[in-house]
Short mmCIF file of C-alpha atoms in Angstrom, two decimals:
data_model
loop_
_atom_site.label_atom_id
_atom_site.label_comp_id
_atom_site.label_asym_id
_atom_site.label_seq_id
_atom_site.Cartn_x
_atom_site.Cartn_y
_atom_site.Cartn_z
CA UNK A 295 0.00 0.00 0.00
CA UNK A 296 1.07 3.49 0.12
CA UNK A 297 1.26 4.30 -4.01
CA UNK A 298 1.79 7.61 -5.00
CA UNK A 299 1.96 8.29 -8.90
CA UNK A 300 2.52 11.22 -10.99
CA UNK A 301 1.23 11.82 -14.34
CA UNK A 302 3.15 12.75 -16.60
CA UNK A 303 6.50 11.16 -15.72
CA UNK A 304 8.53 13.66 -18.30
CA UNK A 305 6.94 16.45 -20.36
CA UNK A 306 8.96 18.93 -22.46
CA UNK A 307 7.47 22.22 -23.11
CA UNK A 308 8.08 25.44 -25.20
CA UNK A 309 8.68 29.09 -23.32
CA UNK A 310 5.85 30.70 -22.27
CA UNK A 311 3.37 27.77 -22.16
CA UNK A 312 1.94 26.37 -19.00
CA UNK A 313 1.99 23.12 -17.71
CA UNK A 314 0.13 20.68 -15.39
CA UNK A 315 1.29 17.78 -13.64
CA UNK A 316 -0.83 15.85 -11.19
CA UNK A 317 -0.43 13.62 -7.98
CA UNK A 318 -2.62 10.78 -6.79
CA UNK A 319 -2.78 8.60 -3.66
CA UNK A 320 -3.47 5.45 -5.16
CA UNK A 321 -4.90 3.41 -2.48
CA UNK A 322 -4.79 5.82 0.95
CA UNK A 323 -6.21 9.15 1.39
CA UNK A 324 -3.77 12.06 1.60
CA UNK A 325 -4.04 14.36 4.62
CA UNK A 326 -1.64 16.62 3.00
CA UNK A 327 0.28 16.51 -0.24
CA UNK A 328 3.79 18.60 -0.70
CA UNK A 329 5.87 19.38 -3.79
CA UNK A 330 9.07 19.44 -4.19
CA UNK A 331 11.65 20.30 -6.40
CA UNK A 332 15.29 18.70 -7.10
CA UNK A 333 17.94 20.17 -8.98
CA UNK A 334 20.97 17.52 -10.15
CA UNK A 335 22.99 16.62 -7.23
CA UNK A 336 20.69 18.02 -4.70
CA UNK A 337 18.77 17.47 -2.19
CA UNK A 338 15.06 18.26 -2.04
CA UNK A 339 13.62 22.01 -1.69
CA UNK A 340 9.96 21.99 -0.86
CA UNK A 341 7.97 24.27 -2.46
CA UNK A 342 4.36 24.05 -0.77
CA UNK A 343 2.52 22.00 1.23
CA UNK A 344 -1.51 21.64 0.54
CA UNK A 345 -4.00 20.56 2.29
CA UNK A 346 -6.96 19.16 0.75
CA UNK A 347 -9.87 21.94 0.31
CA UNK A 348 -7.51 24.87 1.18
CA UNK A 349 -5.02 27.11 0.09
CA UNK A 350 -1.45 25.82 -0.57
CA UNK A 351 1.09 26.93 1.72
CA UNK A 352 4.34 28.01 0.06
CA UNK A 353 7.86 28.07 1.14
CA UNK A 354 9.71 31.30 1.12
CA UNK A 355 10.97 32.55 -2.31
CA UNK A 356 8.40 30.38 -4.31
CA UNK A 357 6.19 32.29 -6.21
CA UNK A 358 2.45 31.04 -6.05
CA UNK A 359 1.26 32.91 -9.19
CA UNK A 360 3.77 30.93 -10.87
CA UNK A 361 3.49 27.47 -9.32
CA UNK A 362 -0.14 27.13 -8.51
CA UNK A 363 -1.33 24.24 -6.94
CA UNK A 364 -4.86 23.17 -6.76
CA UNK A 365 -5.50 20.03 -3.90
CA UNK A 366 -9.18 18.89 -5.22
CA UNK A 367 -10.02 15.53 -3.35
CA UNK A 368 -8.16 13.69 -0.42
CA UNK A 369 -6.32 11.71 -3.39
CA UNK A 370 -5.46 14.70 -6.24
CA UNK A 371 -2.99 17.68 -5.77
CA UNK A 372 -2.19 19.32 -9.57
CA UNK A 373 0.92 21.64 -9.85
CA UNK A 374 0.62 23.89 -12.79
CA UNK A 375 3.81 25.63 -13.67
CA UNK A 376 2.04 28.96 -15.67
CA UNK A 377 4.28 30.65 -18.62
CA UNK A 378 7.24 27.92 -18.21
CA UNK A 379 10.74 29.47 -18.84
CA UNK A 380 13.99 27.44 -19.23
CA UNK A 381 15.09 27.96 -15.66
CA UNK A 382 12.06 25.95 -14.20
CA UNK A 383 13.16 22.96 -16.15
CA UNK A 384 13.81 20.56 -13.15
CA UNK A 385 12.23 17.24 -11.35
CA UNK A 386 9.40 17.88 -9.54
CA UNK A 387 8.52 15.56 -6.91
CA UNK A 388 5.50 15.12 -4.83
CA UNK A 389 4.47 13.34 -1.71
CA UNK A 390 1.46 12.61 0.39
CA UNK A 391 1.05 12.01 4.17
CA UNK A 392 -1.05 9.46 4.84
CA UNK A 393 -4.67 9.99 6.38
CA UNK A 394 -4.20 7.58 8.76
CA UNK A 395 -0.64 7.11 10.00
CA UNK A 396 0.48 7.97 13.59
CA UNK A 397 4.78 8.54 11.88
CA UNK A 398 3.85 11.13 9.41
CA UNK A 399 6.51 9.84 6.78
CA UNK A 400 5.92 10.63 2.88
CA UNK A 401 5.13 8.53 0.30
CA UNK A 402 6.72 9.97 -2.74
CA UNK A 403 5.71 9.79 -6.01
CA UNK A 404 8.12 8.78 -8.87
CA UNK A 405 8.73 12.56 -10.00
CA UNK A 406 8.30 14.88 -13.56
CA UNK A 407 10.94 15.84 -15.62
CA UNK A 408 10.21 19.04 -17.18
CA UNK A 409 12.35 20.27 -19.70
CA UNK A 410 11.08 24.13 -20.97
CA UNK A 411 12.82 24.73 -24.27
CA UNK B 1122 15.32 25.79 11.42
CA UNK B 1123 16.84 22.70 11.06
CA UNK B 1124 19.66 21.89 9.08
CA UNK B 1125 20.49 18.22 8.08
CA UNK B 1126 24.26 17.04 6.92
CA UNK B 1127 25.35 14.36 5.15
CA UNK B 1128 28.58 12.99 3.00
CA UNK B 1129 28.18 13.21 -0.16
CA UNK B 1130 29.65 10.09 -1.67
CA UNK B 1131 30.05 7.04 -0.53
CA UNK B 1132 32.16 3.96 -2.04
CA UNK B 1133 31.78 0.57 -1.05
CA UNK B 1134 32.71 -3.18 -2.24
CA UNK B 1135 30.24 -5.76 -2.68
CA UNK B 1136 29.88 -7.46 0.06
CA UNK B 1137 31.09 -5.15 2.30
CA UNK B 1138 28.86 -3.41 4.79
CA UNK B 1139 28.08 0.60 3.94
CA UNK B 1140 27.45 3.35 7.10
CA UNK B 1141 25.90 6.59 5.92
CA UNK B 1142 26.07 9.15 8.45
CA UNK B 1143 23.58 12.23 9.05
CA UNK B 1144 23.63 14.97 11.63
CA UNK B 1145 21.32 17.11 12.22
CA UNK B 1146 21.08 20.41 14.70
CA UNK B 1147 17.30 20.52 16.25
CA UNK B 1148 17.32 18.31 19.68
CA UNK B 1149 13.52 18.86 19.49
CA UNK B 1150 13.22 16.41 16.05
CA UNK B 1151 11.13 13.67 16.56
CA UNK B 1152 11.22 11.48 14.10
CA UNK B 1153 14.16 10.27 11.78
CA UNK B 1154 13.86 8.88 8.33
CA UNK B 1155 16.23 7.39 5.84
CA UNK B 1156 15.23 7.06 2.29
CA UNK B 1157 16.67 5.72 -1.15
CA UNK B 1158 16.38 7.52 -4.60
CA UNK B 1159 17.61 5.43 -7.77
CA UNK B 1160 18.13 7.33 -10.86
CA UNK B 1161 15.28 8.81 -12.37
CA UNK B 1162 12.79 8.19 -9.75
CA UNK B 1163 11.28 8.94 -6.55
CA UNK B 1164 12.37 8.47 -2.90
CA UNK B 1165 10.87 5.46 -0.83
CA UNK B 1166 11.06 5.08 2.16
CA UNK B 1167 13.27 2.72 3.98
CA UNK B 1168 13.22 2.88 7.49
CA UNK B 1169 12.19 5.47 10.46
CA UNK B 1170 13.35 5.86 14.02
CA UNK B 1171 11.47 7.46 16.83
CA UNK B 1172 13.38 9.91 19.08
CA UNK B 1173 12.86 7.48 22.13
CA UNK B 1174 14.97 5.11 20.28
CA UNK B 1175 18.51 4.50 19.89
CA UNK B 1176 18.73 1.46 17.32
CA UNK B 1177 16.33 -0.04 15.04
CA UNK B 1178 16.89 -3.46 12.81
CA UNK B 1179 15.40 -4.47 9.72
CA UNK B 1180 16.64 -7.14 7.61
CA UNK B 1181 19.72 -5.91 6.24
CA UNK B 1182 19.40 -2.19 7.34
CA UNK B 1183 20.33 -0.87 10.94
CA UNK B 1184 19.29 2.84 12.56
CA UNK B 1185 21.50 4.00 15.16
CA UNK B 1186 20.74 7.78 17.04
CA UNK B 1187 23.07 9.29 19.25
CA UNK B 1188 20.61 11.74 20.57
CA UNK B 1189 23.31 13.47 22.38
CA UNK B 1190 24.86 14.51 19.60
CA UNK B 1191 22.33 14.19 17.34
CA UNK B 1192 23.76 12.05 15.05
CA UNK B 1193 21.87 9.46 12.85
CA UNK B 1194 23.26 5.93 10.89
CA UNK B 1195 22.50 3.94 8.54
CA UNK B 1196 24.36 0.62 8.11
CA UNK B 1197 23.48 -1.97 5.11
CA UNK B 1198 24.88 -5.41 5.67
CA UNK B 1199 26.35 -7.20 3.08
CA UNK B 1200 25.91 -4.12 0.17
CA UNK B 1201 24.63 -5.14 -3.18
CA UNK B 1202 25.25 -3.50 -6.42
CA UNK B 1203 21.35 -2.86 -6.60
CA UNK B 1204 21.54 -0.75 -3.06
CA UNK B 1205 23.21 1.90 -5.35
CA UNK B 1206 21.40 5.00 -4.99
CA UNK B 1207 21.24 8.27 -3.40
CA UNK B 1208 20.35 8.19 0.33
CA UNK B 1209 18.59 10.76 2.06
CA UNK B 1210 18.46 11.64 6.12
CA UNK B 1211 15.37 13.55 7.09
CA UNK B 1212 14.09 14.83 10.14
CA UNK B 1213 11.13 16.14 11.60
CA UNK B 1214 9.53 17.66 14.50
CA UNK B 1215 6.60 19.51 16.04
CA UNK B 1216 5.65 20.59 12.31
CA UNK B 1217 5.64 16.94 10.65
CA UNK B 1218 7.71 18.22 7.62
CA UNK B 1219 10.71 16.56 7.45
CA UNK B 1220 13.90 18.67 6.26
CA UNK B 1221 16.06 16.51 3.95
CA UNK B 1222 19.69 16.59 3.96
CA UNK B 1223 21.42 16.36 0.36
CA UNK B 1224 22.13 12.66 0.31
CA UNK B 1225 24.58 10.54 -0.29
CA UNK B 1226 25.75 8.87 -3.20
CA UNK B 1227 26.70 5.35 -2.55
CA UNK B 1228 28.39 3.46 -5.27
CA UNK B 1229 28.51 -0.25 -5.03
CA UNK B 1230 31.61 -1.91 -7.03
CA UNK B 1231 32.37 -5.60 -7.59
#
């Protein structure tokens, strides 16, 4: 148990387009879903946290008009990356909390590559 | 806020038994994870220690905390040329987010 996917696993888009990529619990509801981003080499910067129903929370430095995230159901957060320029080609990572565990680790998903040409 | 360290490579023989070492500087973290990223993909999860705790055993894979000074292991017996990856230390506390430290590259040669 515990499956978190991420659709779509590598996208390459032009400058100035936007782009969606969404997160699913598989088979657990999500109390709260985060993205990340990781640059080669490096660790993990976390970009916002959501909670279903409510406004993302974002970290310091990320810019929500940019990255908006959209946490519809208990198993569906949706980053959009709006008017995509080269420099937010990276892998974007997401994980989910489950609803129901007492240790609070993440269950990642597999990640996006986005390339913006 | 918390900052978590970690070597960044780590070389090993087959065979041989790998320690990846994390510290970390908040005494207030409660829980301690360890997770494995092969190329291309994800993290999972590998194992988690509890504060309260000062060694946890699974299979191949050992947890050690030195709460004192707030150090963190991670031993693999008998290290296979599939448990190459990058390994991440992350810690939490009051807030539930973990803060990841920038892993460690273990390379597994015959």
């Amino acid at each position: 148990g515990a499956v978190v996917s991420q659709h779509p696993s590598w996208v390459i888009c032009k400058s100035g387009t936007s782009v969606k990529i969404e997160c699913r619990s598989l088979d657990f509801q999500a109390t709260t879903m985060f993205w990340y981003r990781q640059f080669p080499k490096q660790s993990l910067m976390l970009m916002a946290t959501s909670n279903e129903g409510s406004k993302a929370t974002y970290e310091q430095g990320v810019e929500k008009d940019k990255f908006l995230i959209n946490h519809a159901s208990l198993t569906l957060s949706t980053l959009t990356v709006t008017s995509a320029h080269p420099e937010d080609s990276s892998f974007y990572i997401c994980s989910a909390n489950r609803r129901d565990s007492y240790t609070y680790e993440q269950y990642f998903g597999p990640g996006t590559r986005l390339t913006v040409t | 806020g918390e900052d978590v360290e970690q070597s960044l490579f780590l070389s090993v023989r087959e065979g041989d038994s790998s320690v990846i070492n994390c510290t970390y500087t908040d005494s207030s973290s409660t829980y301690l994870y360890w997770y494995k990223q092969e190329p291309g993909a994800g993290l999972q999860l590998l194992t988690y220690i509890f504060s309260n705790m000062d060694m946890k055993q699974d299979q191949r894979l050992t947890v050690l905390l030195n709460k004192k000074d707030k150090h963190l292991s991670l031993r693999i017996a008998d290290t296979q040329t599939g448990d190459s990856a990058i390994y991440f230390c992350a810690v939490s506390g009051g807030s539930y987010i973990p803060t990841f430290g920038r892993g460690t590259s273990l390379i597994v040669h015959p």
